[in-house]
Coordinates of C-alpha atoms in Angstrom, one line a residue:
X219 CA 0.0 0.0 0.0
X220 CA 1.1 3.2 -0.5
X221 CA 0.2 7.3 -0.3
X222 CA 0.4 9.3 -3.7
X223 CA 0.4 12.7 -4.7
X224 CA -1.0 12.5 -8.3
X225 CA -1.2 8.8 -9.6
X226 CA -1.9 7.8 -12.5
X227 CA -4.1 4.4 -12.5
X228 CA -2.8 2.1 -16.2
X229 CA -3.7 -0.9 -16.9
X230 CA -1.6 -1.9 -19.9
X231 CA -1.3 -4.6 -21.9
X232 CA 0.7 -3.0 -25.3
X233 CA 3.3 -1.9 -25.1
X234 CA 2.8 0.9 -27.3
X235 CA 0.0 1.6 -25.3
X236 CA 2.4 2.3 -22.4
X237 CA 5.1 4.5 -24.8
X238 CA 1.9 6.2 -25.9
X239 CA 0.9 7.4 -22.3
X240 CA 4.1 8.3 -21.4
X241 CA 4.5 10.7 -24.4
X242 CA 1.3 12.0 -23.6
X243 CA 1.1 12.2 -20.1
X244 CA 5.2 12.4 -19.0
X245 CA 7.4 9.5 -17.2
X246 CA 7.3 8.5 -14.0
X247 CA 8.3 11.0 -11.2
X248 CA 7.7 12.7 -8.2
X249 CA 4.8 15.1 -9.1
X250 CA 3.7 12.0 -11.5
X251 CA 3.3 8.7 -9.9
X252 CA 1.9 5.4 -11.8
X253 CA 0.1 2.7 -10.3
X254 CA 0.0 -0.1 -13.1
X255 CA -3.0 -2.3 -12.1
X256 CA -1.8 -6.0 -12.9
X257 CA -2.0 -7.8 -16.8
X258 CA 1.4 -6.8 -17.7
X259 CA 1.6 -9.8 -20.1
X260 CA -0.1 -11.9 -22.7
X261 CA -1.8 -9.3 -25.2
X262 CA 0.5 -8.6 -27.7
X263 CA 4.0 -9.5 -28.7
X264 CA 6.3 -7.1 -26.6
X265 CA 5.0 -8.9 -23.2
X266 CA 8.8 -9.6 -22.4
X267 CA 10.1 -5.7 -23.0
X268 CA 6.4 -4.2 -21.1
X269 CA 7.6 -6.2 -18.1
X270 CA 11.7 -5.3 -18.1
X271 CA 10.8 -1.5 -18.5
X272 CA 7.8 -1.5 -15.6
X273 CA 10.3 -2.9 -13.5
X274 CA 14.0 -0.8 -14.9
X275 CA 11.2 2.3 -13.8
X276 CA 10.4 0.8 -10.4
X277 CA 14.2 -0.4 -9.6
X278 CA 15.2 3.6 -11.1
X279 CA 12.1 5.2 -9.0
X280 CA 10.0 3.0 -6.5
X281 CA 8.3 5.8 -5.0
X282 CA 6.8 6.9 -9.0
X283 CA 6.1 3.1 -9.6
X284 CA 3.6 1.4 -8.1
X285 CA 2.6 -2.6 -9.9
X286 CA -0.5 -4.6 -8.5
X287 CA -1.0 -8.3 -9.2
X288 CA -3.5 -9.9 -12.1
X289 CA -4.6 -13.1 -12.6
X290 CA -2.2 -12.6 -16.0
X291 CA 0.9 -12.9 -13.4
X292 CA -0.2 -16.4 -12.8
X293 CA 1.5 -18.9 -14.3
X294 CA -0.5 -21.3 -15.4
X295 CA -2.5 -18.7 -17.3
X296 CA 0.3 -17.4 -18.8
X297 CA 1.2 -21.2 -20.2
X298 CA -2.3 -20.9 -21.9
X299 CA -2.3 -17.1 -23.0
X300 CA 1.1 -16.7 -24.7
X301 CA 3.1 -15.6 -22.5
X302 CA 5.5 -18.9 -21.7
X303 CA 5.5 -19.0 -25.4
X304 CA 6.8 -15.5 -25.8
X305 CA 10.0 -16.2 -23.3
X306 CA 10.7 -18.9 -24.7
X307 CA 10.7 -17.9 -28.0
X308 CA 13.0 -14.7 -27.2
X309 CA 14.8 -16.3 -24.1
X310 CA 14.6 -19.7 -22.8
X311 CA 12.3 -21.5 -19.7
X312 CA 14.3 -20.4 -17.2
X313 CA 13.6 -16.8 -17.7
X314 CA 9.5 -17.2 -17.8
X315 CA 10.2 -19.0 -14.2
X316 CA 12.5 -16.0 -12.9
X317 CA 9.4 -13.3 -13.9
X318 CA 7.2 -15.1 -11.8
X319 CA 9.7 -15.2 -8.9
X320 CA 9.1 -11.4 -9.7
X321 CA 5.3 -11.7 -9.8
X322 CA 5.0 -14.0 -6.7
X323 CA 6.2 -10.9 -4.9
X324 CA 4.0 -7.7 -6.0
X325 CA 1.0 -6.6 -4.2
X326 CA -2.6 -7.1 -4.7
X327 CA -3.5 -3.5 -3.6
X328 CA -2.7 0.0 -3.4
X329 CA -4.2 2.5 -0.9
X330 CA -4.4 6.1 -2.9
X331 CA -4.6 9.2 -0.7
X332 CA -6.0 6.9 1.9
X333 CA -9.7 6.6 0.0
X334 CA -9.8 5.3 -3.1
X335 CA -8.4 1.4 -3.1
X336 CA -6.8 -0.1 -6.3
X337 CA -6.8 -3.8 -7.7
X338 CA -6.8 -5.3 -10.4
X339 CA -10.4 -7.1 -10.3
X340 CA -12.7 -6.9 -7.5
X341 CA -14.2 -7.5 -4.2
X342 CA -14.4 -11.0 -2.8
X343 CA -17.4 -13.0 -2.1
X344 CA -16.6 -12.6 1.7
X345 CA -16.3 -8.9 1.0
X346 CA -18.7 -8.8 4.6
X347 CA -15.8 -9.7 6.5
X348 CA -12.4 -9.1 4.7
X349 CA -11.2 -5.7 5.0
X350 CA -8.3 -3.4 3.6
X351 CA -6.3 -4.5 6.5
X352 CA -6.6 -8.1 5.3
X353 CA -5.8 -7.3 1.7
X354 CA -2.5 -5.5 3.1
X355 CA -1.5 -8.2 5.2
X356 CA -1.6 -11.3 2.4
X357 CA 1.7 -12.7 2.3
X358 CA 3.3 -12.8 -0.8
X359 CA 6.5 -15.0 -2.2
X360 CA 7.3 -18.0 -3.9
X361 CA 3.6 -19.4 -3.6
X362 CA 0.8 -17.8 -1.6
X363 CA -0.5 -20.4 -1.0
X364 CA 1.7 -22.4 0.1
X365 CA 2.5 -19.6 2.5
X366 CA 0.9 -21.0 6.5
X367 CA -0.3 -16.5 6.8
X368 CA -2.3 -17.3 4.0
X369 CA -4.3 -20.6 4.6
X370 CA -7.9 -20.0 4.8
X371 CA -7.5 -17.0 2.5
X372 CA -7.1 -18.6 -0.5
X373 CA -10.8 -18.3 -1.8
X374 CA -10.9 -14.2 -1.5
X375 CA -7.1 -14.3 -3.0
X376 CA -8.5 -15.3 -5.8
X377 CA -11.3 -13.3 -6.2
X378 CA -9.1 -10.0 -6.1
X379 CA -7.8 -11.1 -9.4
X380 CA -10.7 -12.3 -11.3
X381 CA -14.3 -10.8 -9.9
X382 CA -16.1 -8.3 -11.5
X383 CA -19.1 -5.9 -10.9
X384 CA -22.3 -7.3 -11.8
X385 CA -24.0 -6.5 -15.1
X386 CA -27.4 -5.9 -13.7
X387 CA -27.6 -2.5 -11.3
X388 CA -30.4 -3.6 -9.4
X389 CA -28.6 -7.1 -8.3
X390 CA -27.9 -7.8 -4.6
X391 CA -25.7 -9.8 -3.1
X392 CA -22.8 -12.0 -4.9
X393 CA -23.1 -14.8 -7.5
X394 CA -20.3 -17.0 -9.0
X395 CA -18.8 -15.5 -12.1
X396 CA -18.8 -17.0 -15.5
X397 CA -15.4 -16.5 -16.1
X398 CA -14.9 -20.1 -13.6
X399 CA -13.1 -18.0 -10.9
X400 CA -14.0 -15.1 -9.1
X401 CA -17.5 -13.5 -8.7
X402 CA -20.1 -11.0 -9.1
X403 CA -20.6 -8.3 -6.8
X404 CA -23.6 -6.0 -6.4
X405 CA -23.7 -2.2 -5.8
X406 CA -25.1 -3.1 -1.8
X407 CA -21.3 -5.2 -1.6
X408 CA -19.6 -2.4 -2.5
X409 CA -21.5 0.4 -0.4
X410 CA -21.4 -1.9 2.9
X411 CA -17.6 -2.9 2.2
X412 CA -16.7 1.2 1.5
X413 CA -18.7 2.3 4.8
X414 CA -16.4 -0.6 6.8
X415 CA -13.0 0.5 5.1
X416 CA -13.5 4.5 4.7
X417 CA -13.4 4.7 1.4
X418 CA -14.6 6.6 -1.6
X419 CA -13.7 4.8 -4.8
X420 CA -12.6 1.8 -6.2
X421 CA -10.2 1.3 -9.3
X422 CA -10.3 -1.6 -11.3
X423 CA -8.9 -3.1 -14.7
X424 CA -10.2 -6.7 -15.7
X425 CA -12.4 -6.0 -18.2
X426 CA -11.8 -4.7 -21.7
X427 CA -14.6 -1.5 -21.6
X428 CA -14.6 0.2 -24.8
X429 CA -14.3 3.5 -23.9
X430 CA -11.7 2.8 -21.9
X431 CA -13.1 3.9 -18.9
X432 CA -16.3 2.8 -17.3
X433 CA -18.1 3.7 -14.2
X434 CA -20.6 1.8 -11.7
X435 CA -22.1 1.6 -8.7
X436 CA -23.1 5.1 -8.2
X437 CA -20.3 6.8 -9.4
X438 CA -18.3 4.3 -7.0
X439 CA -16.5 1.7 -9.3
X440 CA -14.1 2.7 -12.1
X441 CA -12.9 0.3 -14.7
X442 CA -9.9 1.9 -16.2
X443 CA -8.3 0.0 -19.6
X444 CA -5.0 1.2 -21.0
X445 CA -5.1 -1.7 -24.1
X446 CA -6.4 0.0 -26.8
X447 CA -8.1 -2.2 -29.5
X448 CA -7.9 -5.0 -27.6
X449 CA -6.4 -7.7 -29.1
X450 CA -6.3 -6.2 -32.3
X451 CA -9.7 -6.7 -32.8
X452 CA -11.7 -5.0 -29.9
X453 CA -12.0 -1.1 -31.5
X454 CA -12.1 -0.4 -27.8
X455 CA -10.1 3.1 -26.6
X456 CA -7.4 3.0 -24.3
X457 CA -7.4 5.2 -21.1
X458 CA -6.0 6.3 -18.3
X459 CA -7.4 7.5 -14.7
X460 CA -5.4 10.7 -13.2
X461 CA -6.0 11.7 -9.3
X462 CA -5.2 14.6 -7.7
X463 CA -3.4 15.2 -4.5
X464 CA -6.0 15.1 -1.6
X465 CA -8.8 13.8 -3.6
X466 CA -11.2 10.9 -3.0
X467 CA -12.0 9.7 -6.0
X468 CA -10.1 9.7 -9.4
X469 CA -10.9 13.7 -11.2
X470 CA -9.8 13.1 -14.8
X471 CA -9.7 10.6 -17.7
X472 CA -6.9 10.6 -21.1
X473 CA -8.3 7.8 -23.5
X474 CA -7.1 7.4 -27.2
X475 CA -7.8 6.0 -30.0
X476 CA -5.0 4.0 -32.0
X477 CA -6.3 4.2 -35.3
X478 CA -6.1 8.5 -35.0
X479 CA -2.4 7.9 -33.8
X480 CA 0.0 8.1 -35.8
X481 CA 2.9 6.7 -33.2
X482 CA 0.6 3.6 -32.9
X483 CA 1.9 0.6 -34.8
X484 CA -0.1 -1.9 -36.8
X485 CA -2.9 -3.9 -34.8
X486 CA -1.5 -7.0 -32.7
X487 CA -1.5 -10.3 -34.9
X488 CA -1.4 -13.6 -32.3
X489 CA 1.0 -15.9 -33.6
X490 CA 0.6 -18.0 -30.7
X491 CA -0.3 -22.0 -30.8
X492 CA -3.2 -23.9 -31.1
X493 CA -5.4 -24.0 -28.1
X494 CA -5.5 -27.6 -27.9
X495 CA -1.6 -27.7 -28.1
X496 CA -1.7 -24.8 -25.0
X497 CA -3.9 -26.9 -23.0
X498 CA -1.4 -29.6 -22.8
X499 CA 1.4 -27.6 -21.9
X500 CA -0.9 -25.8 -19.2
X501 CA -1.5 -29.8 -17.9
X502 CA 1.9 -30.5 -18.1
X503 CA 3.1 -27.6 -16.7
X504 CA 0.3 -28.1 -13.9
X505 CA 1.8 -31.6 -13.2
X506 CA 5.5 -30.1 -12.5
X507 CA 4.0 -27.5 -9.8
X508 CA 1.9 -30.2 -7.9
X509 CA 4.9 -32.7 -8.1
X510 CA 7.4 -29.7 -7.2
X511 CA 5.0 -28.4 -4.0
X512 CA 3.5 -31.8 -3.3
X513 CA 4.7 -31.5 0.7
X514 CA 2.8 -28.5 1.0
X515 CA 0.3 -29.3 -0.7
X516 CA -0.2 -32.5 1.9
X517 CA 0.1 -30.9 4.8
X518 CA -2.8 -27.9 3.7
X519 CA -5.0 -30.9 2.4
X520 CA -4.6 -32.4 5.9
X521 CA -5.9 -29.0 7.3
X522 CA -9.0 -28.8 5.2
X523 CA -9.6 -32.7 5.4
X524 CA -12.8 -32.0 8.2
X525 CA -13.1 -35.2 10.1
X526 CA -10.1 -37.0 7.9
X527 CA -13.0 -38.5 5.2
X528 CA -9.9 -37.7 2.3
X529 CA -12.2 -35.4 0.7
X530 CA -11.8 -32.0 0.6
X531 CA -14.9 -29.7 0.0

């Protein structure tokens, strides 16, 4: 967590996208702080360079660079998504497994002037009894989950990195998501979890939105999207939230459109595999991680075991 004068709120998945805002809008310094909200990876063929430069600006400034976790910094989705297929390509194995030894650390959250929380998804389903204290205190390393601070949590963990606002204003309540993780959280979530934590605003990323902004939840909820025409294919703007010093809530928006800019290269072409041939080397690499954390993996099985049936629910 951390206190900001004037952050700037990315999430970016181009890396033109990111040169682009930072011709636009300046690099990172005091007076100009960035907060990139997680999904550094996987869209786009420059995955490897977005990363390097993120961190050479954090390492040069970590005051003026601020990087929260997505469910892209997980391995396994990577290995399905392109981006193990990009190191490798460029690099070898060994250097897809030393950025997630840089993943496993960042944070899930940043505090901005002390009211408006930033992640890269959403609330949890237990949103009723997890607070901003919690999120702060989730241990972070090698695995998370493997981590003994962290048992019990897992649930919420991932729900940070892959739940979205519902649809529907008038919903209540929370409801699985469709996306096979995460949920869906009503506007009554966010108001009760807000009133608990003091806040004012919430910035997320998650969703491609395709004017690069979008706002719920009674002005509440932003969705901020730096990856213009997503995929190459979306037509969706990119944008950027700016906050002021001393203010609650986020007070301007840049978006862009790549096809009116002319330092915006040609629309990204995948050139990844085949999804069936991704699948199997998500399951194989799957396979390595259980084998390679099978103790702990034991002994948190033998926690959750109620009653010692061998079936965990």
């Amino acid at each position: 967590f951390f206190r900001s004068h004037s952050p700037r709120s990315v999430s970016v998945s181009r890396q033109d996208d990111l040169l682009h805002t930072f011709r636009k809008l300046g690099a990172p310094s005091a007076e100009n702080v960035y907060v990139f909200n997680g999904d550094l990876v996987d869209r786009g063929d420059h995955g490897c360079e977005l990363v390097l430069l993120v961190f050479a600006l954090k390492l040069q400034d970590p005051a003026s660079v601020h990087v929260n976790r997505g469910n892209h910094e997980e391995p396994h989705i990577n290995i399905y998504s392109g981006f193990e297929e990009e190191c490798v390509a460029k690099y070898d194995h060994r250097v897809f497994q030393t950025f997630h030894q840089a993943f496993a650390w960042l944070p899930y959250a940043c505090l901005v002037n002390e009211k408006t929380l930033v992640l890269h998804a959403g609330l949890p389903a237990e949103a009723a009894r997890v607070g901003v204290r919690d999120i702060r205190e989730i241990a972070r390393g090698p695995d998370v989950c493997s981590e003994e601070a962290n048992w019990g949590k897992e649930r919420w963990i991932r729900d940070l990195t892959w739940s979205d606002p519902h649809p529907d204003p008038s919903f209540v309540g929370v409801e699985k998501s469709g996306r096979g993780a995460g949920v869906l959280w009503g506007e009554d979530v966010t108001r009760e979890f807000f009133a608990r934590n003091s806040l004012a605003a919430l910035v997320r990323s998650h969703q491609c939105v395709d004017a690069g902004v979008d706002v719920a939840h009674g002005e509440r909820v932003y969705t901020v999207f730096s990856a213009s025409n997503y995929c190459g294919t979306s037509g969706n703007l990119g944008a950027v939230l700016i906050m002021r010093h001393g203010c609650d809530k986020p007070t301007e928006t840049y978006q862009w459109d790549p096809r009116e800019e002319a330092t915006m290269s040609a629309p990204v072409v995948s050139r990844r595999k085949s999804k069936e041939m991704r699948k199997a080397a998500a399951i194989t690499q799957a396979t390595e991680y259980i084998i390679e954390h099978r103790a702990a993996l034991l002994e948190y099985f033998k926690r959750v075991d109620v009653g010692g049936r061998g079936v965990v629910s």
